[in-house]
CSV table of C-alpha atoms in Angstrom, one decimal:
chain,number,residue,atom,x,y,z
A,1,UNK,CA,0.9,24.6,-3.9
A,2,UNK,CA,-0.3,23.5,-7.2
A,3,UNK,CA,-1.1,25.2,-9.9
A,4,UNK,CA,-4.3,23.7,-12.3
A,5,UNK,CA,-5.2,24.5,-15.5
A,6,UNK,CA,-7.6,23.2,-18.3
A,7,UNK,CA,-6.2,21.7,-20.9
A,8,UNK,CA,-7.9,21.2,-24.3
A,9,UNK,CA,-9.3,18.4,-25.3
A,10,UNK,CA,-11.9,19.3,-28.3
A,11,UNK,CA,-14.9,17.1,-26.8
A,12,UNK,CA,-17.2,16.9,-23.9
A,13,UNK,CA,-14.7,15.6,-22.0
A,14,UNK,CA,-12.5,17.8,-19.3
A,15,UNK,CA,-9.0,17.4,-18.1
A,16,UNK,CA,-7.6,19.0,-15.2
A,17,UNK,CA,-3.8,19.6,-14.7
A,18,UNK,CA,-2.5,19.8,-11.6
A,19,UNK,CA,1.6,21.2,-11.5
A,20,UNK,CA,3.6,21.4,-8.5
A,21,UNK,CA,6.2,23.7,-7.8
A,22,UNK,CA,9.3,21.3,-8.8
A,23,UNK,CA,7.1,20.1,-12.4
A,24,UNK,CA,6.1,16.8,-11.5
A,25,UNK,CA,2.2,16.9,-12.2
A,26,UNK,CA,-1.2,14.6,-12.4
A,27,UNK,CA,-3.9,14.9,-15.0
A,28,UNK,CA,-7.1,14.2,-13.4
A,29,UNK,CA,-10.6,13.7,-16.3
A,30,UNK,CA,-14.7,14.4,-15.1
A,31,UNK,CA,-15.6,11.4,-16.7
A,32,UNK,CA,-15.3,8.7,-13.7
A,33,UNK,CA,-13.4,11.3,-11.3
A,34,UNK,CA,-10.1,9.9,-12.8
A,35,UNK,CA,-6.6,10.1,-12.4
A,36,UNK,CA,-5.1,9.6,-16.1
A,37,UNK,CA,-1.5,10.6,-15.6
A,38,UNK,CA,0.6,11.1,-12.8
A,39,UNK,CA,4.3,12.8,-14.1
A,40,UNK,CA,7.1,12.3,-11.4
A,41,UNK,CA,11.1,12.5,-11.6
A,42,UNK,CA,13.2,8.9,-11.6
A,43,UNK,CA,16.6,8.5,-10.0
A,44,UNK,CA,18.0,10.5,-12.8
A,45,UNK,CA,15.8,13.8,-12.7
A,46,UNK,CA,14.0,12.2,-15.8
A,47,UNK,CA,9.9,13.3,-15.7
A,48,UNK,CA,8.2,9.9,-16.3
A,49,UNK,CA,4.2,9.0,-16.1
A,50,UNK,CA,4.3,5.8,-13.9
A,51,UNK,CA,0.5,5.2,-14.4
A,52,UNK,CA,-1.2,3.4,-17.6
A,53,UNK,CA,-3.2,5.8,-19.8
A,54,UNK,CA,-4.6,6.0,-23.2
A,55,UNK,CA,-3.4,7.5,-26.0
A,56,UNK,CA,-6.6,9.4,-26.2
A,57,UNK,CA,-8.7,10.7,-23.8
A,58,UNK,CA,-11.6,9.5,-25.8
A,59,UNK,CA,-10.5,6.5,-25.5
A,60,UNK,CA,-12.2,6.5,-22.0
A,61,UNK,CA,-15.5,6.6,-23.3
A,62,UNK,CA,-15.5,2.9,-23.9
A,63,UNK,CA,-12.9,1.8,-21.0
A,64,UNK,CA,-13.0,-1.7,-19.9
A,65,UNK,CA,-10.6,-1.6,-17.0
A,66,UNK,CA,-11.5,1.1,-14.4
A,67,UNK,CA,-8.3,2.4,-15.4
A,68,UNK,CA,-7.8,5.1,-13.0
A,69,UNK,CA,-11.6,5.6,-11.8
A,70,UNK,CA,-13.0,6.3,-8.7
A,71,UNK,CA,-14.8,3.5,-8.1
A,72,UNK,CA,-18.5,2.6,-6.4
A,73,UNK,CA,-20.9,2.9,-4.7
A,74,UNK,CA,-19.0,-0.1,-3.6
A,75,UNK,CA,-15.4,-1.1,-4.8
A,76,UNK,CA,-15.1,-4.7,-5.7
A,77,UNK,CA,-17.7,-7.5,-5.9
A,78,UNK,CA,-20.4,-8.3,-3.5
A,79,UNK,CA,-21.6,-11.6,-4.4
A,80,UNK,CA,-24.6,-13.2,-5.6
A,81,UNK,CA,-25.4,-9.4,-6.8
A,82,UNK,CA,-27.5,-8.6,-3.2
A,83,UNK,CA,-27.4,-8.2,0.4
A,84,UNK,CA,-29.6,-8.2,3.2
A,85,UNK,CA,-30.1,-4.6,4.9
A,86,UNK,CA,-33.1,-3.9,7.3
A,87,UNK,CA,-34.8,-6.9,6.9
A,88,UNK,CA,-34.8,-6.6,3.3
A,89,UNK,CA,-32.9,-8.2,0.2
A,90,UNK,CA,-31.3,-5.5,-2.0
A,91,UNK,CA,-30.7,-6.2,-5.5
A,92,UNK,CA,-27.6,-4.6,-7.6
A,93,UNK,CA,-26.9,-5.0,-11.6
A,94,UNK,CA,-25.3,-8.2,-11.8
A,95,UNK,CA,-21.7,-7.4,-14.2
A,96,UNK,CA,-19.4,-10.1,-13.1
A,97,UNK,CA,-21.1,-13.0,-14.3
A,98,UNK,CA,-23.7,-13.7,-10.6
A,99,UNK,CA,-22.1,-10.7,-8.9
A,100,UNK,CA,-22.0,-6.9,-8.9
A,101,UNK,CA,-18.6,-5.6,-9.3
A,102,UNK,CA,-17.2,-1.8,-8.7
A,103,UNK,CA,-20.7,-0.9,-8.8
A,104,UNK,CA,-22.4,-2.3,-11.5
A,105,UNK,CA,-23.0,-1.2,-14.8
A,106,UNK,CA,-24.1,2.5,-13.2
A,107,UNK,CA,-20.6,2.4,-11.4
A,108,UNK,CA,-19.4,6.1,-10.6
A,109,UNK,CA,-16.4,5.6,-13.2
A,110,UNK,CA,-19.0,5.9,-15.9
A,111,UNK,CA,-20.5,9.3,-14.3
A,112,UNK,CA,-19.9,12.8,-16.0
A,113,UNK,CA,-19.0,14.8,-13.1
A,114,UNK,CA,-18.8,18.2,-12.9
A,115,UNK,CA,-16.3,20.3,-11.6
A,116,UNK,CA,-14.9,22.8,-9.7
A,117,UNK,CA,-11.2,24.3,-9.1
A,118,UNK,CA,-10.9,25.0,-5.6
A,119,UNK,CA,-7.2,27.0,-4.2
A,120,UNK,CA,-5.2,24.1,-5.0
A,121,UNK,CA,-7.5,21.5,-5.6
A,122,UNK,CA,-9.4,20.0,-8.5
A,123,UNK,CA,-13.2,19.2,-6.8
A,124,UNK,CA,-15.4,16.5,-8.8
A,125,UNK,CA,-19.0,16.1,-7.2
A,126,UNK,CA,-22.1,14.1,-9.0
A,127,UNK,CA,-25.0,12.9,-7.3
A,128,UNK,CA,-25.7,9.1,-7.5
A,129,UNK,CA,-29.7,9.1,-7.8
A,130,UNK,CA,-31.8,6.6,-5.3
A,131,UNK,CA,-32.4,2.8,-6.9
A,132,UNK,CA,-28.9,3.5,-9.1
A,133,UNK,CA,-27.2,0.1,-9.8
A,134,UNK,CA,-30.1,-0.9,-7.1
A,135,UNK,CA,-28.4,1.0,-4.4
A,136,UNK,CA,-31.0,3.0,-2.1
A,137,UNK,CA,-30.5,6.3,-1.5
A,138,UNK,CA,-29.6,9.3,-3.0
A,139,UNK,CA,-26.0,9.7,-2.4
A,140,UNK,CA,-24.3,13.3,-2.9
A,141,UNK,CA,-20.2,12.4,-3.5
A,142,UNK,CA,-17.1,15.2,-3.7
A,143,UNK,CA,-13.4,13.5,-5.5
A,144,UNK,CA,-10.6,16.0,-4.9
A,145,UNK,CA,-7.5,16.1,-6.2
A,146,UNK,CA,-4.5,17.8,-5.3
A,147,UNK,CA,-0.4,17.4,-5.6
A,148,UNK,CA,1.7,18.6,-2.9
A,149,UNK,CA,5.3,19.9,-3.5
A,150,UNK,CA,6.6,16.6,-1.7
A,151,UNK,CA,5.2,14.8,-5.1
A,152,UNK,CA,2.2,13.9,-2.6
A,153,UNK,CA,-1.1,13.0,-4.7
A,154,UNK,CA,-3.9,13.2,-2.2
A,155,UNK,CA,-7.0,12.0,-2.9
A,156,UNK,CA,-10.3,12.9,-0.7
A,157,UNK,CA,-13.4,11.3,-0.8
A,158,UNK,CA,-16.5,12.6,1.0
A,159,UNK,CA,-20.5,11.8,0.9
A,160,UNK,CA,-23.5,11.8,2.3
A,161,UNK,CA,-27.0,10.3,1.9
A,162,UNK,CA,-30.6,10.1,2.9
A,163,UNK,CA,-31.4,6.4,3.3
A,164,UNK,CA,-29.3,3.9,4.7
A,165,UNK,CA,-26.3,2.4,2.3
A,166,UNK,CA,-23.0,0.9,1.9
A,167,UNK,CA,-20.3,2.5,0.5
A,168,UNK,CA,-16.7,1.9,-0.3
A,169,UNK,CA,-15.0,4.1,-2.4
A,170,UNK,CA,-11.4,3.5,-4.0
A,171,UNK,CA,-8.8,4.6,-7.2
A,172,UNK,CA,-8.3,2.0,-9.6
A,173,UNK,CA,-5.4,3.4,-11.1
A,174,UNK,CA,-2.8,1.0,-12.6
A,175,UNK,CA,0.9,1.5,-11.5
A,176,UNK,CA,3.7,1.2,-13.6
A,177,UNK,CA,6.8,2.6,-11.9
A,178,UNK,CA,9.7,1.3,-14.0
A,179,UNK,CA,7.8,1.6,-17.9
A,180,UNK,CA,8.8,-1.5,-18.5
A,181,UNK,CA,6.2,-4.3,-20.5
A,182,UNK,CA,5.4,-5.5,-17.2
A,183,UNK,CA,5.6,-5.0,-13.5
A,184,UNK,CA,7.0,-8.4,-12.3
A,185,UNK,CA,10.2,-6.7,-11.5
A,186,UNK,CA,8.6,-4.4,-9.0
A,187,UNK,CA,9.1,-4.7,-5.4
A,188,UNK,CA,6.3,-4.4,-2.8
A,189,UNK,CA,5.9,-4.3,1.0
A,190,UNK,CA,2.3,-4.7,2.2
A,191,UNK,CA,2.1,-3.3,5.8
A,192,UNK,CA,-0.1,-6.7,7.2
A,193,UNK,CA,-0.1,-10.2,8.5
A,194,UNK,CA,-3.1,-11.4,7.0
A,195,UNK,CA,-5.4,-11.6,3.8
A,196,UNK,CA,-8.5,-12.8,3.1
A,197,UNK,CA,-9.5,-15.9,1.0
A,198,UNK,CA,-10.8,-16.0,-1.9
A,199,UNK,CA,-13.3,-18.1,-3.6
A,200,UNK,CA,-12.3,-19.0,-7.4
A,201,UNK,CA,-14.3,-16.3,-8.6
A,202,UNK,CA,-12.9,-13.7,-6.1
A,203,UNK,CA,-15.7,-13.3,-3.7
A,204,UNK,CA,-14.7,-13.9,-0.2
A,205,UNK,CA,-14.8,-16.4,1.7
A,206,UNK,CA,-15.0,-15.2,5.0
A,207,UNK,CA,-11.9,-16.6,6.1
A,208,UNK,CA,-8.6,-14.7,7.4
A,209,UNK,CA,-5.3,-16.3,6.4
A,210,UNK,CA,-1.6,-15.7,7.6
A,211,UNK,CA,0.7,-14.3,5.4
A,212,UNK,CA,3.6,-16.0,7.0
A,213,UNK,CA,2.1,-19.4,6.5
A,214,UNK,CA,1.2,-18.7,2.5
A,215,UNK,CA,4.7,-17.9,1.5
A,216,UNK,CA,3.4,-16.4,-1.9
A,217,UNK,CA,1.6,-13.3,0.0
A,218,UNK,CA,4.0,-12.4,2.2
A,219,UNK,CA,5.0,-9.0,1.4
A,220,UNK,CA,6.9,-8.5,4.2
A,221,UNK,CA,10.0,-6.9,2.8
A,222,UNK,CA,10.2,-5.3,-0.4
A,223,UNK,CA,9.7,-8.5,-2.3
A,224,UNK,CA,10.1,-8.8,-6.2
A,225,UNK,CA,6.2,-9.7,-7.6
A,226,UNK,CA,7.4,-11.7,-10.6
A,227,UNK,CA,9.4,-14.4,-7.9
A,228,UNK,CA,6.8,-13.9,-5.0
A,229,UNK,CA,4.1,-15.6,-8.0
A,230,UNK,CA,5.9,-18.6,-8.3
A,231,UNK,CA,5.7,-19.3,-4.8
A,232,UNK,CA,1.8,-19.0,-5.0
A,233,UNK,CA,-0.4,-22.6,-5.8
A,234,UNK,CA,-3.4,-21.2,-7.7
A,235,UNK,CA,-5.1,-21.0,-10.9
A,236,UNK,CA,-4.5,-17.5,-11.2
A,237,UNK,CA,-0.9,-16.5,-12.1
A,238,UNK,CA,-0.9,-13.0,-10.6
A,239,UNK,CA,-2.8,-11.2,-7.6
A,240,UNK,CA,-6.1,-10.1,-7.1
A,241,UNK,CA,-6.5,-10.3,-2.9
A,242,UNK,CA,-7.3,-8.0,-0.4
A,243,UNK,CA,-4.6,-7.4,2.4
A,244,UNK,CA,-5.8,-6.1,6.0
A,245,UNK,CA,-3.6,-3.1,7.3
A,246,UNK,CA,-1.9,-4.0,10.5
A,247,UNK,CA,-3.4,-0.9,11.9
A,248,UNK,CA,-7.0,-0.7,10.7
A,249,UNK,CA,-7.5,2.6,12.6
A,250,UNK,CA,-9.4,5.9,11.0
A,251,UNK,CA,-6.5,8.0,10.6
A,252,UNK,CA,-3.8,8.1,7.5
A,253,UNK,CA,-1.5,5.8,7.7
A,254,UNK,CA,1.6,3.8,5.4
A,255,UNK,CA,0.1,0.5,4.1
A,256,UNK,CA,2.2,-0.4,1.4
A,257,UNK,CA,5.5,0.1,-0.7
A,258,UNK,CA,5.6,-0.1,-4.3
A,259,UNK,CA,8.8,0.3,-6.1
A,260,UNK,CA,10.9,-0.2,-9.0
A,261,UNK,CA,15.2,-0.5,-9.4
A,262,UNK,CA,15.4,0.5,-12.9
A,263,UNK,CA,13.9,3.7,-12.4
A,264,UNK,CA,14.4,4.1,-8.9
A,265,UNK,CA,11.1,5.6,-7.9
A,266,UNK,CA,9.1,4.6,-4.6
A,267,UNK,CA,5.3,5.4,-3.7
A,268,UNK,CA,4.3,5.0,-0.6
A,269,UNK,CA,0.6,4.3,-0.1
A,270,UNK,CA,-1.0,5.8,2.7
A,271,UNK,CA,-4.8,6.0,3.6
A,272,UNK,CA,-7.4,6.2,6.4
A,273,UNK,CA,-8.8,2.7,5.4
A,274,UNK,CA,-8.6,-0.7,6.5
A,275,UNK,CA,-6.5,-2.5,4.0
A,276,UNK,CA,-6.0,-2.6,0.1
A,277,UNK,CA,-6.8,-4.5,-3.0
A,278,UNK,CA,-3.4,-5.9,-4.3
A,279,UNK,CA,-4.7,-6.5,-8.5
A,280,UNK,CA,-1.9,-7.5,-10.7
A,281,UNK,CA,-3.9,-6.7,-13.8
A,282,UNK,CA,-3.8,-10.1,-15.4
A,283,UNK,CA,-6.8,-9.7,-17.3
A,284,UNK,CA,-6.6,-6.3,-19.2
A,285,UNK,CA,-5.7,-6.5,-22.7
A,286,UNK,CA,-5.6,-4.2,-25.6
A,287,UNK,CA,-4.3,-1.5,-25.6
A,288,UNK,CA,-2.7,-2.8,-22.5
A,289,UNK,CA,-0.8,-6.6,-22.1
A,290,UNK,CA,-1.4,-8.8,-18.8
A,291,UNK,CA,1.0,-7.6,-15.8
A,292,UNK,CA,1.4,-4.1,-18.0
A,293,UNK,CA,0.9,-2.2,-14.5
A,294,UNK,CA,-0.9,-3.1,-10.9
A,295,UNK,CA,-3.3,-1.8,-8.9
A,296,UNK,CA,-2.8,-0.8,-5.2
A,297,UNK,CA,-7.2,-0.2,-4.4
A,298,UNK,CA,-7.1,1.1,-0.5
A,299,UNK,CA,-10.6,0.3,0.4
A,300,UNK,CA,-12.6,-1.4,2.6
A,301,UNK,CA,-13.6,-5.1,3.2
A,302,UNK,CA,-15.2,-6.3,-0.1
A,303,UNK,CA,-18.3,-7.9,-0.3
A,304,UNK,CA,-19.0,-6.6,3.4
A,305,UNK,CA,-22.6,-6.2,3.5
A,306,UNK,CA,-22.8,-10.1,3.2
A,307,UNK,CA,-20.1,-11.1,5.9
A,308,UNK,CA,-21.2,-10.2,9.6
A,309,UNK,CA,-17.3,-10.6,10.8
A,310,UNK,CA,-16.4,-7.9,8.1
A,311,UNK,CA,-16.4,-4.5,9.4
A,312,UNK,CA,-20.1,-2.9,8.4
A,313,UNK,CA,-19.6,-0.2,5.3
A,314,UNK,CA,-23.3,1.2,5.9
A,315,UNK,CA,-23.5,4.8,5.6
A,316,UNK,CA,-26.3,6.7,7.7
A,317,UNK,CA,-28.3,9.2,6.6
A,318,UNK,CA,-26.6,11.5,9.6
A,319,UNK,CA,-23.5,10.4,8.9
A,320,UNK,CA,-20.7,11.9,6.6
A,321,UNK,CA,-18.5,9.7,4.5
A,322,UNK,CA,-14.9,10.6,4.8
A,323,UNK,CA,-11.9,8.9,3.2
A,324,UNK,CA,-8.1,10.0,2.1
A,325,UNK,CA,-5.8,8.1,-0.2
A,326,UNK,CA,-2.7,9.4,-0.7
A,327,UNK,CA,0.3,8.3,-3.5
A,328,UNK,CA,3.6,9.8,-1.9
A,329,UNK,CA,6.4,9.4,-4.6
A,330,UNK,CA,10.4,9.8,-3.9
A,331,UNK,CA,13.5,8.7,-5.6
């Protein structure tokens, strides 16, 4: 069981530490619900953070990069910045040029949350208001965090609202397992056969490919990112595709392994959603260099409210939202 304390940070801003039993430990911020450090042991009992962070926490205040946000109402883009619900065109804050990305500019990784320690846990809840980022409803949302003694970082989602809407929630923290400049020597295994296309602007298409016949997705083994690139026959050099889990099922399960040979530190990604976001972070810059660490976004279809073979993300008003990602980390 964890223990949490507050540490100090001199401005509005709060940071939770969580500490485990063996000293590994995650520092979790109210602004955005986000994970900002996440301290584990290498091969050599060394305590290293393996995710990107800023040298100050205010820093975060004018964060260009998600880095390490919850992210919504919905994670990624849905295109044209609307969708059709009940008969109705909805219109969201167009951020990514025509589309709405990670929520728009009233995304939840620019919310104050507030706060609560619960037993082991560190509870974030807000409230995102009706017409927000031009999402209906009122949508009530609890973030907890909490670090298990097996170096475990569990994240929980849960919601509920009063008019129908989509949701799909994610972390959009940025791995970096080895502290190395980049992350083209890491290897990862994504537990799928297929991935979805992606227009030039990263919106779906609406079509499924095979990873076996794209040789530069298949993550089959645990497959060096750097050499896997080359293989690919795109504009953009790194990754930014969503990978459908082999078993899309609502319970927790392993979708991917990320991990790296000079520090010897695996993390196994598990979660009760569909599939995963593979982002190799080619387009954050200061403070940060392209390929500086990747993301690993567990969440569901993107752009799914305009794609009637995607799996439907609306949430109902009697409905409760419920999602787990989990970071499990040995060496």
């Amino acid at each position: 069981m964890a223990e949490i304390e507050v540490l100090p940070t001199n401005t509005s801003l709060t940071v939770l530490r969580l500490k485990n039993l063996h000293g590994a430990y995650i520092d979790v911020l109210n602004l955005g619900a986000s994970l900002v450090s996440v301290v584990v042991p290498d091969r050599n009992k060394n305590f290293k953070n393996v995710i990107l962070r800023y040298d100050k926490i205010t820093d975060y205040l004018s964060d260009a990069y998600y880095l390490g946000s919850t992210i919504g109402r919905v994670a990624n883009r849905i295109s044209n910045a609307s969708f059709r619900m009940d008969d109705c065109i909805i219109y969201l804050e167009k951020n990514d040029e025509l589309h709405s990305n990670h929520g728009g500019f009233s995304g939840l990784n620019r919310k104050l949350f507030d706060y609560s320690i619960r037993e082991n846990e560190a509870v974030f809840y807000t409230e995102s208001l009706d017409g927000e980022g031009g999402y209906p409803g009122n949508l009530k949302l609890e973030i907890s965090y909490s670090l298990s003694d097996k170096n475990e970082v569990i994240i929980y989602f849960r919601a509920k609202t009063d008019k129908r809407t989509p949701l799909n929630l994610t972390n959009h923290a940025y791995f970096n397992l080895s502290g190395e400049d980049d992350v083209l020597t890491h290897k990862l295994k994504i537990e799928s056969d297929v991935f979805l296309e992606m227009n030039v602007d990263f919106t779906p298409t609406g079509r499924i490919l095979s990873m076996d016949e794209n040789p530069g997705y298949r993550f089959k083994g645990q497959n060096t990112i750097g050499e896997m690139m080359r293989l690919k026959n795109e504009t953009i050099k790194g990754y930014n595709a969503y990978f459908i889990a082999k078993d899309t099922q609502r319970h927790l399960k392993k979708i991917a392994t990320l991990s790296s040979s000079v520090s010897g530190i695996y993390m196994n990604l598990l979660t009760t959603l569909p599939g995963c976001m593979f982002y190799t972070g080619d387009y954050i810059s200061r403070p940060f260099t392209s390929f500086s660490g990747l993301c690993l976004e567990a969440q569901h279809y993107p752009d799914a409210p305009n794609r009637h073979n995607f799996p439907n993300i609306i949430l109902q008003p009697n409905e409760v939202y419920e999602e787990k990602i989990v970071y499990a980390f040995t060496n």
